[in-house]
Short mmCIF file of C-alpha atoms (C1' of nucleotides) and ligand atoms in Angstrom, two decimals:
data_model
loop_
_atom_site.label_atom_id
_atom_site.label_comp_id
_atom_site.label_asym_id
_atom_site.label_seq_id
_atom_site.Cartn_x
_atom_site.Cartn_y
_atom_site.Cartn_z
CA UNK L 46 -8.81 -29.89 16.94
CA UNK L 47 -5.46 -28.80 15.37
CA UNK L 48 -6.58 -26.16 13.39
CA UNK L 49 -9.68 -24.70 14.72
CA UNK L 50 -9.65 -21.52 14.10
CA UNK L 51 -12.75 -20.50 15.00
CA UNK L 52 -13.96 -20.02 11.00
CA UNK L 53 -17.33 -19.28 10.35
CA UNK L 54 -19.05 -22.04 8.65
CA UNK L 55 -21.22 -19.21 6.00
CA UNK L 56 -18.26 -18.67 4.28
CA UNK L 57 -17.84 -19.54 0.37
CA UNK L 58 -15.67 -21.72 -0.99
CA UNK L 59 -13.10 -18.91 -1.93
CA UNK L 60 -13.35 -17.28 0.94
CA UNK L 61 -12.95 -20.37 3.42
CA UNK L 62 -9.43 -21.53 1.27
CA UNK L 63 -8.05 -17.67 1.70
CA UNK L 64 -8.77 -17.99 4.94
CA UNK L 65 -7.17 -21.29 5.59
CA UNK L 66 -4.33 -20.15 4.01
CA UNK L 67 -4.11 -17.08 6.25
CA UNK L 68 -4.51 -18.96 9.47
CA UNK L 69 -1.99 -21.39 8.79
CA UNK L 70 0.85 -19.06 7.34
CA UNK L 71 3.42 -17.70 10.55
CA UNK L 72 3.39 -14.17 8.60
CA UNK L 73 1.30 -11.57 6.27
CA UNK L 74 0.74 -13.22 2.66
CA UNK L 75 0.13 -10.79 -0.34
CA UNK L 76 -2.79 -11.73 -2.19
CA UNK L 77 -0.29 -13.12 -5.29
CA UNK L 78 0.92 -15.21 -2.60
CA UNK L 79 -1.95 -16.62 -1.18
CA UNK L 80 -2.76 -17.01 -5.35
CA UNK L 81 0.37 -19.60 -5.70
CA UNK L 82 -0.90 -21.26 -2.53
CA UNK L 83 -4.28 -21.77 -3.78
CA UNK L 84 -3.34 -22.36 -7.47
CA UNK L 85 -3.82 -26.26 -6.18
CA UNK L 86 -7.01 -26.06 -5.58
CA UNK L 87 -8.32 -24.21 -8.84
CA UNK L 88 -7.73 -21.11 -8.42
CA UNK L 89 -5.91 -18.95 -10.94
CA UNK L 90 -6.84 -15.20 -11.02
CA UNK L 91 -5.85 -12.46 -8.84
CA UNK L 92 -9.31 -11.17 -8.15
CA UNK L 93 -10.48 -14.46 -6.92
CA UNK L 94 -8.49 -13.99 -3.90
CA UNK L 95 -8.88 -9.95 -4.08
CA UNK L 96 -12.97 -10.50 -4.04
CA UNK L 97 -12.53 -13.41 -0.99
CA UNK L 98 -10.01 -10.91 0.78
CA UNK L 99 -12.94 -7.69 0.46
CA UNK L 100 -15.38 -9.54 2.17
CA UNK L 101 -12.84 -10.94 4.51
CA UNK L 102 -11.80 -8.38 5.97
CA UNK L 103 -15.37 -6.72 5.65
CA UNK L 104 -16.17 -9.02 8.66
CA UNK L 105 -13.40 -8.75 10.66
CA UNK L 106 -11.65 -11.96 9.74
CA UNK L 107 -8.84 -11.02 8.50
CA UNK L 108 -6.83 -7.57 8.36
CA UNK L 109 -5.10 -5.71 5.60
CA UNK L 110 -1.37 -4.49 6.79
CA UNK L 111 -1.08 -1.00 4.88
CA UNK L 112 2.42 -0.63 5.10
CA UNK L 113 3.08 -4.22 3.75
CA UNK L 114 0.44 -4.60 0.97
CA UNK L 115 -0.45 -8.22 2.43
CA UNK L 116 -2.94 -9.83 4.68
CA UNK L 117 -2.76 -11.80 7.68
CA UNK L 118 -5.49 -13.71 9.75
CA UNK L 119 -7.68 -12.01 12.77
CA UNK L 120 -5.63 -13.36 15.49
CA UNK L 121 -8.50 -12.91 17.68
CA UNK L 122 -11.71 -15.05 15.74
CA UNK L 123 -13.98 -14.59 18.49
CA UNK L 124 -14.13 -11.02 20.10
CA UNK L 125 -12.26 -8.72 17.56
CA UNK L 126 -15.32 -6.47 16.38
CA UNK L 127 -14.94 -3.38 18.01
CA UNK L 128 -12.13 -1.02 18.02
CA UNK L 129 -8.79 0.28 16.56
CA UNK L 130 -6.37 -2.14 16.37
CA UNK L 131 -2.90 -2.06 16.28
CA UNK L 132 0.01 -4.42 14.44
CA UNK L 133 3.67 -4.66 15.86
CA UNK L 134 5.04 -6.12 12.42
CA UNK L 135 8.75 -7.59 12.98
CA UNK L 136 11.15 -7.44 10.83
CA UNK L 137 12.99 -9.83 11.30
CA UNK L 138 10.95 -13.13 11.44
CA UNK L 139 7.42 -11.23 10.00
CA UNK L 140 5.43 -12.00 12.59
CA UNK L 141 2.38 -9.90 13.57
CA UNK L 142 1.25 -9.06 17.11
CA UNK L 143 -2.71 -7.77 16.98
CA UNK L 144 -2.93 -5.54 20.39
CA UNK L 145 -5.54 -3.18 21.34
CA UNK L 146 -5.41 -0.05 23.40
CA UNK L 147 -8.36 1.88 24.67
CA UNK L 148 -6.17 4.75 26.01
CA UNK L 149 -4.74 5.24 22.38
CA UNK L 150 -8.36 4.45 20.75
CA UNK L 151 -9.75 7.23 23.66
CA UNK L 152 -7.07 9.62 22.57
CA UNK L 153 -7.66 9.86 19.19
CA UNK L 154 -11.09 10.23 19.59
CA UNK L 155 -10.79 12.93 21.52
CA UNK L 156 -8.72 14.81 18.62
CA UNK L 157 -11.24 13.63 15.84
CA UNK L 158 -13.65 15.61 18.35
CA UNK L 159 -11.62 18.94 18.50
CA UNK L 160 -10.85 19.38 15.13
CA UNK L 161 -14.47 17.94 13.64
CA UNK L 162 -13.03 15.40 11.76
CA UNK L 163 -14.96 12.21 11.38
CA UNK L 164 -13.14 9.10 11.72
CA UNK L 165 -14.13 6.14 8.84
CA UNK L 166 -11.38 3.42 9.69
CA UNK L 167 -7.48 4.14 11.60
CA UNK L 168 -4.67 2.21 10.43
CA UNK L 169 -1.45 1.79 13.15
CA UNK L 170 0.93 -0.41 12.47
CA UNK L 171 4.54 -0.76 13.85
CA UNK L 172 7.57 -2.21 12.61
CA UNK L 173 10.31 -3.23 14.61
CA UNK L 174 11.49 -6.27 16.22
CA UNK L 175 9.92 -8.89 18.57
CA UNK L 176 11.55 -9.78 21.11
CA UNK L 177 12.33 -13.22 20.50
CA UNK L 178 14.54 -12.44 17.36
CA UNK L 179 16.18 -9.82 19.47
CA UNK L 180 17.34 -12.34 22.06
CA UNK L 181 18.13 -14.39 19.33
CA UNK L 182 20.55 -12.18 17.64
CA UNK L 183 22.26 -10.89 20.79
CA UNK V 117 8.18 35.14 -0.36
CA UNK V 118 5.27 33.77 -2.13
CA UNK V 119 6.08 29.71 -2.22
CA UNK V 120 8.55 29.94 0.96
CA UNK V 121 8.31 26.30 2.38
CA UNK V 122 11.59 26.51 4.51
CA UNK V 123 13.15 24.38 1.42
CA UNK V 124 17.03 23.63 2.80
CA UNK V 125 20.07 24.50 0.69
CA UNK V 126 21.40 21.54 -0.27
CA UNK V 127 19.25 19.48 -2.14
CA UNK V 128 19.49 18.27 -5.25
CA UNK V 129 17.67 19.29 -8.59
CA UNK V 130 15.63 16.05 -8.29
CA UNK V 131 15.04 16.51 -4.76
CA UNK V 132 14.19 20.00 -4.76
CA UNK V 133 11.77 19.42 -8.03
CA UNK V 134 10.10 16.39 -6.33
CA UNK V 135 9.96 18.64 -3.27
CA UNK V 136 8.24 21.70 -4.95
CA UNK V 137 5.66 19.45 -6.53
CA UNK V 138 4.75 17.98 -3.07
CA UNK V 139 4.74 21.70 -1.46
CA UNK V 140 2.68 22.94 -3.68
CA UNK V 141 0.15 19.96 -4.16
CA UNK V 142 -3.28 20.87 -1.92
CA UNK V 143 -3.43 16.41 -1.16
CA UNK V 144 -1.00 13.73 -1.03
CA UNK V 145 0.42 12.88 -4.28
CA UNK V 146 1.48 9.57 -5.91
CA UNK V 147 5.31 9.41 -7.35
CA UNK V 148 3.61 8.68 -10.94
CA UNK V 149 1.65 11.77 -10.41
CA UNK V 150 4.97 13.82 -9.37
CA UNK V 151 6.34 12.40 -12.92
CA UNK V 152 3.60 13.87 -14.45
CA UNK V 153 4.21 16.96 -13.19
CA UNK V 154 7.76 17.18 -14.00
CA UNK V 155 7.94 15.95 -16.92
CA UNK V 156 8.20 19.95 -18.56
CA UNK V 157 11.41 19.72 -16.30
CA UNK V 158 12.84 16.62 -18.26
CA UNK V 159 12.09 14.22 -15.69
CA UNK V 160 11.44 10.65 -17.28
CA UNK V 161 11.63 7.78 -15.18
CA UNK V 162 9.97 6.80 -11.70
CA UNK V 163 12.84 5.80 -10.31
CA UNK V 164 13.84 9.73 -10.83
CA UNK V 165 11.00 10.83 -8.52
CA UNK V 166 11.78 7.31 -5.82
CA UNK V 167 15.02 8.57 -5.14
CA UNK V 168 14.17 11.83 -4.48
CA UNK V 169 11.24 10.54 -2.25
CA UNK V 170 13.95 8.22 -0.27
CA UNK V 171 15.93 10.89 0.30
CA UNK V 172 13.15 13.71 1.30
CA UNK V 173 11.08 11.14 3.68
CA UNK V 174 14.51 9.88 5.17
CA UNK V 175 15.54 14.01 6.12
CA UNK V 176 11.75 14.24 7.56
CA UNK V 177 11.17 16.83 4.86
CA UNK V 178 7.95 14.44 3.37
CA UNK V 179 6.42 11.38 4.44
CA UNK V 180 4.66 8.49 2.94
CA UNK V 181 0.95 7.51 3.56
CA UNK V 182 1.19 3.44 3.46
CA UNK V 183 -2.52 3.46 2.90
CA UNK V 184 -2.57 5.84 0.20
CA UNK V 185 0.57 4.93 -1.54
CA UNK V 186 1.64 8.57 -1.56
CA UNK V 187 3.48 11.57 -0.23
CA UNK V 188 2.63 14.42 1.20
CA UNK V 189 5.56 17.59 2.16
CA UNK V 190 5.99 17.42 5.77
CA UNK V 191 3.42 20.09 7.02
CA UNK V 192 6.02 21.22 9.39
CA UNK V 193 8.76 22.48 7.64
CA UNK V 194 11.03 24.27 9.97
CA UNK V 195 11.21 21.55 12.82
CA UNK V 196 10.70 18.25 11.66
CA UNK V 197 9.25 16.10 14.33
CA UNK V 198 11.09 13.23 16.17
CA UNK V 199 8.59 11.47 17.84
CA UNK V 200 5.72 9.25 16.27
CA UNK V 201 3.47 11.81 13.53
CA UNK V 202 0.11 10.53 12.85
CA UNK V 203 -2.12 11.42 9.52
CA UNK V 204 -5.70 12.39 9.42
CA UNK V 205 -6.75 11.88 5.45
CA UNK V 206 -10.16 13.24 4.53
CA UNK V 207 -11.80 11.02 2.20
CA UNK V 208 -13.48 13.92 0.37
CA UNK V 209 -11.20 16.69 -0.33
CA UNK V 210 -7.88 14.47 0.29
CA UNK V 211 -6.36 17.21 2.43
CA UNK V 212 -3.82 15.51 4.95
CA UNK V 213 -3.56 17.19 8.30
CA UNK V 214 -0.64 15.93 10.20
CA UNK V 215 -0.25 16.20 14.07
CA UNK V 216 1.81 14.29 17.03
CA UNK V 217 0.42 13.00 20.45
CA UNK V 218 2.49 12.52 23.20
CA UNK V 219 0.46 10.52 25.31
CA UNK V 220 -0.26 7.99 22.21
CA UNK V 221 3.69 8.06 21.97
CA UNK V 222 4.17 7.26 25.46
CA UNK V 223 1.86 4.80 25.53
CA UNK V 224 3.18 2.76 22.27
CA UNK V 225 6.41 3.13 24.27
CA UNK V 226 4.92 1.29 27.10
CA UNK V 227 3.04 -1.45 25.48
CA UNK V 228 6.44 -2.17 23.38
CA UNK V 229 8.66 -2.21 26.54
CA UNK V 230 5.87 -4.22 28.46
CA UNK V 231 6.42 -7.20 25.13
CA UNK V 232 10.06 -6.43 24.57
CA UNK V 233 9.39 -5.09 21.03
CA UNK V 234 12.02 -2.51 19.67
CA UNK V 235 10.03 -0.10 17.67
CA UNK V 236 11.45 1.50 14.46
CA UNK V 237 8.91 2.95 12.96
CA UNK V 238 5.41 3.90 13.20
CA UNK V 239 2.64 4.43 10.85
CA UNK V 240 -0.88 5.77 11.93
CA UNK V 241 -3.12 6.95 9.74
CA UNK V 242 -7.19 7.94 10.20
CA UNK V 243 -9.10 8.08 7.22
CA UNK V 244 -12.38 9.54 7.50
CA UNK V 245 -13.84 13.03 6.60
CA UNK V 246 -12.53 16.23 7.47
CA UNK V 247 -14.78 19.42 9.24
CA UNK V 248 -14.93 21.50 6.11
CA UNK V 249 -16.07 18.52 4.16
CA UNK V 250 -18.48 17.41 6.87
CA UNK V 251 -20.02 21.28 7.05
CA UNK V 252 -20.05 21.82 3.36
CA UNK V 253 -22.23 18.45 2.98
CA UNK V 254 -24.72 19.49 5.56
"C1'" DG J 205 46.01 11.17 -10.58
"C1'" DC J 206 43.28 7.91 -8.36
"C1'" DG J 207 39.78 5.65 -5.75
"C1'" DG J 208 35.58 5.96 -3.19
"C1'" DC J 209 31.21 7.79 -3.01
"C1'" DG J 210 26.83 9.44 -4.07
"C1'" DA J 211 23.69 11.26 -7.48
"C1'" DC J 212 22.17 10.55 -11.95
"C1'" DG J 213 19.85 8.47 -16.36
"C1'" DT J 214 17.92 4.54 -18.86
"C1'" DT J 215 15.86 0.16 -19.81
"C1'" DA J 216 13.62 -3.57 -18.31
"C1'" DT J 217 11.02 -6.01 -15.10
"C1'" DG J 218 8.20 -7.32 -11.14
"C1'" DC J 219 4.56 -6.72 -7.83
"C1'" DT J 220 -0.08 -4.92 -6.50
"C1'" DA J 221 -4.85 -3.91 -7.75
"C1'" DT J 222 -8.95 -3.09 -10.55
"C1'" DA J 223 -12.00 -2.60 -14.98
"C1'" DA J 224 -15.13 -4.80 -17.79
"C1'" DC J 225 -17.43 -8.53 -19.40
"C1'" DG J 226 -20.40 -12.53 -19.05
"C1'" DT J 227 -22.24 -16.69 -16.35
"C1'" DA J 228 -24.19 -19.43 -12.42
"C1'" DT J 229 -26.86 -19.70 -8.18
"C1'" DT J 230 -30.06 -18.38 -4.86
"C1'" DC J 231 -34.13 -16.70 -3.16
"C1'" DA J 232 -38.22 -14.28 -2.56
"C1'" DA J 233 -42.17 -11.72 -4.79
"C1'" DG J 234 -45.72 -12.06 -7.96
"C1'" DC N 270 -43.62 -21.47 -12.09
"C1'" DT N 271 -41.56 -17.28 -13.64
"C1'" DT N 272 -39.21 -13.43 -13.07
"C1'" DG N 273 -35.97 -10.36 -11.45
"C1'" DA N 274 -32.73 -8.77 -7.89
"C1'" DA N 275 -28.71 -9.93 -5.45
"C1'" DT N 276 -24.53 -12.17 -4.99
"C1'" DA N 277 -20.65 -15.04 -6.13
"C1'" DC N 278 -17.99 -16.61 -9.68
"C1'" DG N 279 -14.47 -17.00 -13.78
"C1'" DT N 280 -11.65 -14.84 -17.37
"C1'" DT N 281 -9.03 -11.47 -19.92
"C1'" DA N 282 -7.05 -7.28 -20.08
"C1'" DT N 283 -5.20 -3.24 -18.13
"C1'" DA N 284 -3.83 0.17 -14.73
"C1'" DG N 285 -0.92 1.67 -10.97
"C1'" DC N 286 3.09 1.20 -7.79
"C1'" DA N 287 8.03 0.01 -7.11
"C1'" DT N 288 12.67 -1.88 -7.88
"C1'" DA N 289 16.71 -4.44 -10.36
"C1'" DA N 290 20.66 -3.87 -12.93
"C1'" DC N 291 23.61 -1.44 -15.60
"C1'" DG N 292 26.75 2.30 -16.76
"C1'" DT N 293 27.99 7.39 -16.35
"C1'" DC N 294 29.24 11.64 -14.16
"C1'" DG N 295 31.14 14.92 -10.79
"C1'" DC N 296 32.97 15.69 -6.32
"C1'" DC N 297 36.29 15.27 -2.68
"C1'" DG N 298 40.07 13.42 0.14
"C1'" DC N 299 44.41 11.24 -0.35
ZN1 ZN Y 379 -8.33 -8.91 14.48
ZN1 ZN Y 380 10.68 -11.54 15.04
ZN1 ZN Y 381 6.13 16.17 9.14
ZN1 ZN Y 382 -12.19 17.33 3.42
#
DNA sequence: GCGGCGACGTTATGCTATAACGTATTCAAG
DNA sequence: CTTGAATACGTTATAGCATAACGTCGCCGC
C-alpha cells in the first residue's frame, strides 16, 4: 500500500491525477506546475487543473496556500472537515505542516461575535523554518 | 487637518503617492489599481507602485492581504504593531478591519516552540461579512 | 573627485487566473 | 424513448498580478 492516500474513489479523472500529483509532491505545486506534471497524461490547459483544484478543495482534499498561490494535499484524508486550519510553510525546504488549534479557532470566534462580523472561511498560514532545516544549517 | 494619516517625513514621492492612494481608498486596493490612480501624477509602470509597496509594508506603514492580492494602509498609523495583526475582509463592502490578539499570538508561539519551528511571518486573514453589511441585508 | 548606495524609469517578460464558447455524458422526469 | 437539467470536459483567448534586467540619477562619506 505505498501510496494510499486515502483518495476517494468518486473522483473524475482530472481530479484523481491533480490529486495524485499533490500527494506525491514533498511541497505546494502551483496549478502551472501540477499542468507540466500532468501534460503526460493529456492534459494541456490551465483550467483543467484550475476546475479539478475548485472542487478539490471544495471537499476538503486539498488546500489552497494564499500566501504562495499553490496547492498542496490534505495531509489529514480522513478527519479534516471541520475547523480552521493552520499551515507552518518553511522556507527553506517548502514543506507544509497542517495543525489545528481549537484555542485559536475559539478565539476568533469569540471576536467575530463582538464585533458582528460573520466568518465565511479564515486563512493562517506561517512562514518560517522547520526545524529540521534549522538543525541542518547550524 | 483634513487627510492627516500620521504620514512620516521621509518618504519618497513614490512612496508617499502610493501611500495617499492606499489612505484614502475605503477597501484594499490592488497595485494595478494604485497605477490607475496615479497615473495624473505621471506614474507608468507597476514596478513604480511594487517598490513603493516593498518599502511601505516593510516600515509597517501598509500590509498585504495574500488572499486578496492587495494592500490596505496600516489602520494604525501612529504605532505600528509588532506582534502578529490579523485581517477581517468583508465580502460585501470590502472594508478591512485590522486587529491583534495576544492570546492567538501566544499561542502560535507555543505550538511553534512545542515543533521547533522559527516563525517569520504570519498571515491570518477571515473573510466573511462584516455587521453593517449583515444589518443592512436584513 | 570618486565610489557606494539607494531610488528611479523603462522595456520586456513571466506567472497566476478566468471569460466565453461549444461538446460529451449522465440521469431522472415525462 | 425523449427531453432537458446538471455536470464535466476541451480549447482559445484574455485578464490580472509580479519581477527580471538594464541603465540613470542624486546623495553622502571618504
Ligand atoms: Zn487538511
Ligand atoms: Zn524545512
Ligand atoms: Zn497595521
Ligand atoms: Zn461590509
Amino acid at each position: 500500500m505505498a501510496h494510499d492516500h486515502g483518495m476517494p474513489a468518486d473522483l473524475t479523472r482530472n481530479q484523481e491525477l491533480v490529486l495524485g500529483a499533490l500527494n506525491h509532491a514533498p511541497a505546494p505545486l502551483s496549478a502551472y506546475d501540477i499542468l507540466d506534471k500532468l501534460r503526460s497524461e493529456g492534459l494541456r490547459a490551465p483550467l483543467q487543473i484550475y476546475r479539478a483544484l475548485d472542487k478539490l478543495v471544495e471537499r476538503g482534499l486539498a488546500h489552497r496556500l494564499e500566501s504562495l498561490n499553490a496547492f498542496v494535499a490534505c495531509a489529514d484524508a480522513h478527519c479534516h472537515r471541520k475547523g480552521l486550519i493552520a499551515f507552518a510553510i518553511c522556507e527553506a525546504c517548502g514543506k507544509v505542516d497542517e495543525f489545528a488549534d481549537e484555542v485559536i479557532e475559539e478565539r476568533l470566534g469569540a471576536w467575530a461575535k463582538d464585533t458582528g462580523f460573520k466568518t465565511e472561511r479564515t486563512t493562517m498560514e506561517i512562514r518560517g523554518k522547520c526545524a529540521a532545516c534549522l538543525k541542518a544549517a547550524a
